[in-house]
Short mmCIF file of C-alpha atoms in Angstrom, two decimals:
data_model
loop_
_atom_site.label_atom_id
_atom_site.label_comp_id
_atom_site.label_asym_id
_atom_site.label_seq_id
_atom_site.Cartn_x
_atom_site.Cartn_y
_atom_site.Cartn_z
CA UNK A 23 117.93 47.05 -91.27
CA UNK A 24 117.65 43.29 -91.67
CA UNK A 25 114.92 41.51 -93.60
CA UNK A 26 112.54 43.02 -96.10
CA UNK A 27 110.34 45.86 -94.85
CA UNK A 28 107.40 47.14 -96.87
CA UNK A 29 106.34 50.72 -96.05
CA UNK A 30 103.43 52.99 -96.87
CA UNK A 31 104.05 56.74 -96.53
CA UNK A 32 101.17 59.04 -95.60
CA UNK A 33 101.75 62.80 -95.46
CA UNK A 34 99.89 65.63 -97.16
CA UNK A 35 103.14 67.31 -98.21
CA UNK A 36 104.61 65.86 -101.40
CA UNK A 37 108.12 67.07 -100.54
CA UNK A 38 107.97 65.35 -97.15
CA UNK A 39 106.91 62.08 -98.79
CA UNK A 40 109.68 62.40 -101.37
CA UNK A 41 112.26 63.02 -98.65
CA UNK A 42 111.03 60.10 -96.57
CA UNK A 43 111.02 57.84 -99.62
CA UNK A 44 114.60 58.78 -100.55
CA UNK A 45 115.74 58.23 -96.97
CA UNK A 46 114.07 54.90 -96.22
CA UNK A 47 114.78 53.39 -99.63
CA UNK A 48 118.49 54.10 -99.05
CA UNK A 49 118.34 51.52 -96.24
CA UNK A 50 118.97 47.88 -97.13
CA UNK A 51 115.80 45.84 -97.64
CA UNK A 52 113.29 48.69 -97.39
CA UNK A 53 110.68 49.25 -100.08
CA UNK A 54 107.97 51.92 -100.26
CA UNK A 55 104.91 50.15 -101.66
CA UNK A 56 102.54 53.14 -101.72
CA UNK A 57 102.09 56.81 -100.83
CA UNK A 58 99.00 58.62 -99.58
CA UNK A 59 98.31 62.33 -99.20
CA UNK A 60 95.45 62.00 -96.70
CA UNK A 61 94.13 59.64 -94.06
CA UNK A 62 91.38 58.08 -96.13
CA UNK A 63 93.77 57.20 -98.90
CA UNK A 64 96.24 55.84 -96.30
CA UNK A 65 93.60 53.44 -94.95
CA UNK A 66 92.58 52.27 -98.42
CA UNK A 67 96.18 51.76 -99.57
CA UNK A 68 97.15 50.01 -96.33
CA UNK A 69 94.34 47.51 -96.81
CA UNK A 70 95.21 47.03 -100.48
CA UNK A 71 99.01 46.70 -100.13
CA UNK A 72 99.27 45.26 -96.58
CA UNK A 73 102.59 46.97 -95.75
CA UNK A 74 104.57 45.99 -92.68
CA UNK A 75 104.60 49.58 -91.43
CA UNK A 76 102.72 52.77 -92.26
CA UNK A 77 104.53 56.05 -91.59
CA UNK A 78 101.79 58.62 -91.06
CA UNK A 79 101.61 62.32 -90.26
CA UNK A 80 98.96 63.50 -87.81
CA UNK A 81 97.86 66.72 -89.49
CA UNK A 82 96.43 65.84 -92.89
CA UNK A 83 93.39 67.12 -94.76
CA UNK A 84 90.21 65.09 -94.52
CA UNK A 85 90.89 62.19 -92.17
CA UNK A 86 93.82 62.92 -89.86
CA UNK A 87 96.60 60.47 -89.06
CA UNK A 88 95.22 59.51 -85.66
CA UNK A 89 91.89 58.43 -87.12
CA UNK A 90 93.68 56.66 -89.98
CA UNK A 91 95.81 54.81 -87.42
CA UNK A 92 92.69 53.62 -85.59
CA UNK A 93 91.06 52.42 -88.81
CA UNK A 94 94.17 50.66 -90.12
CA UNK A 95 94.82 48.89 -86.82
CA UNK A 96 91.16 47.87 -86.44
CA UNK A 97 91.02 46.48 -89.98
CA UNK A 98 94.39 44.69 -89.81
CA UNK A 99 96.23 44.55 -86.46
CA UNK A 100 99.28 43.05 -88.21
CA UNK A 101 99.98 46.39 -89.91
CA UNK A 102 102.09 48.58 -87.64
CA UNK A 103 101.79 52.36 -87.68
CA UNK A 104 104.52 54.85 -86.78
CA UNK A 105 103.48 58.48 -86.40
CA UNK A 106 105.96 60.97 -87.91
CA UNK A 107 104.89 64.40 -86.72
CA UNK A 108 106.01 67.89 -85.79
CA UNK A 109 103.66 67.73 -82.75
CA UNK A 110 105.58 66.72 -79.63
CA UNK A 111 102.91 67.45 -77.04
CA UNK A 112 101.94 64.74 -74.54
CA UNK A 113 98.30 64.88 -75.69
CA UNK A 114 99.24 63.96 -79.27
CA UNK A 115 101.48 61.12 -78.12
CA UNK A 116 98.83 59.73 -75.76
CA UNK A 117 96.19 59.88 -78.49
CA UNK A 118 98.52 58.19 -80.98
CA UNK A 119 99.26 55.31 -78.62
CA UNK A 120 95.58 54.96 -77.76
CA UNK A 121 94.82 54.80 -81.50
CA UNK A 122 97.22 51.86 -81.79
CA UNK A 123 100.44 53.46 -83.02
CA UNK A 124 103.59 51.40 -82.55
CA UNK A 125 105.84 54.43 -82.63
CA UNK A 126 106.02 58.20 -82.47
CA UNK A 127 108.88 60.10 -84.13
CA UNK A 128 109.28 63.86 -84.36
CA UNK A 129 109.99 65.21 -87.84
CA UNK A 130 113.19 66.85 -86.60
CA UNK A 131 114.59 63.54 -85.29
CA UNK A 132 117.80 61.98 -86.57
CA UNK A 133 117.55 59.38 -89.34
CA UNK A 134 118.65 56.67 -86.90
CA UNK A 135 115.64 57.41 -84.70
CA UNK A 136 113.22 56.78 -87.56
CA UNK A 137 115.04 53.58 -88.48
CA UNK A 138 114.91 52.43 -84.84
CA UNK A 139 111.16 53.13 -84.72
CA UNK A 140 110.52 51.14 -87.90
CA UNK A 141 112.64 48.23 -86.64
CA UNK A 142 110.85 48.22 -83.28
CA UNK A 143 107.45 48.31 -84.99
CA UNK A 144 108.42 45.31 -87.15
CA UNK A 145 109.30 43.41 -83.96
CA UNK A 146 105.93 44.31 -82.45
CA UNK A 147 107.43 46.78 -79.99
CA UNK A 148 106.48 50.38 -79.22
CA UNK A 149 109.10 53.07 -79.84
CA UNK A 150 109.01 56.72 -78.83
CA UNK A 151 111.45 59.33 -80.10
CA UNK A 152 113.92 60.08 -77.26
CA UNK A 153 112.78 63.72 -77.39
CA UNK A 154 109.20 62.72 -76.45
CA UNK A 155 109.85 59.63 -74.32
#
């Protein structure tokens, strides 16, 4: 990955966040600036840290990832959001894109797919996991 990319991770499972952090920080120029365990915290941290990309799960306690995506994008359209979810149904994908997500990656995707989604989001493009595209 070229250039510096600042990420916020939002998932209600601590092990998932730890795994994502270890993965993305192994890539050149990627820094995790904050972590959230629910949607409300994701919105607050996104507005405080202004990351380039937020990686967010859909199913979280309190505010879900779709609502968090809407709020983040409404408050700061420059912040890109990539959904990282186990839900591959068309309804979830449609709702994520309508909420303003720049990408949708299934949790069982290859590492390269997540990296491609983050890169595309940084370029202002929309990226869907090949398995859901």
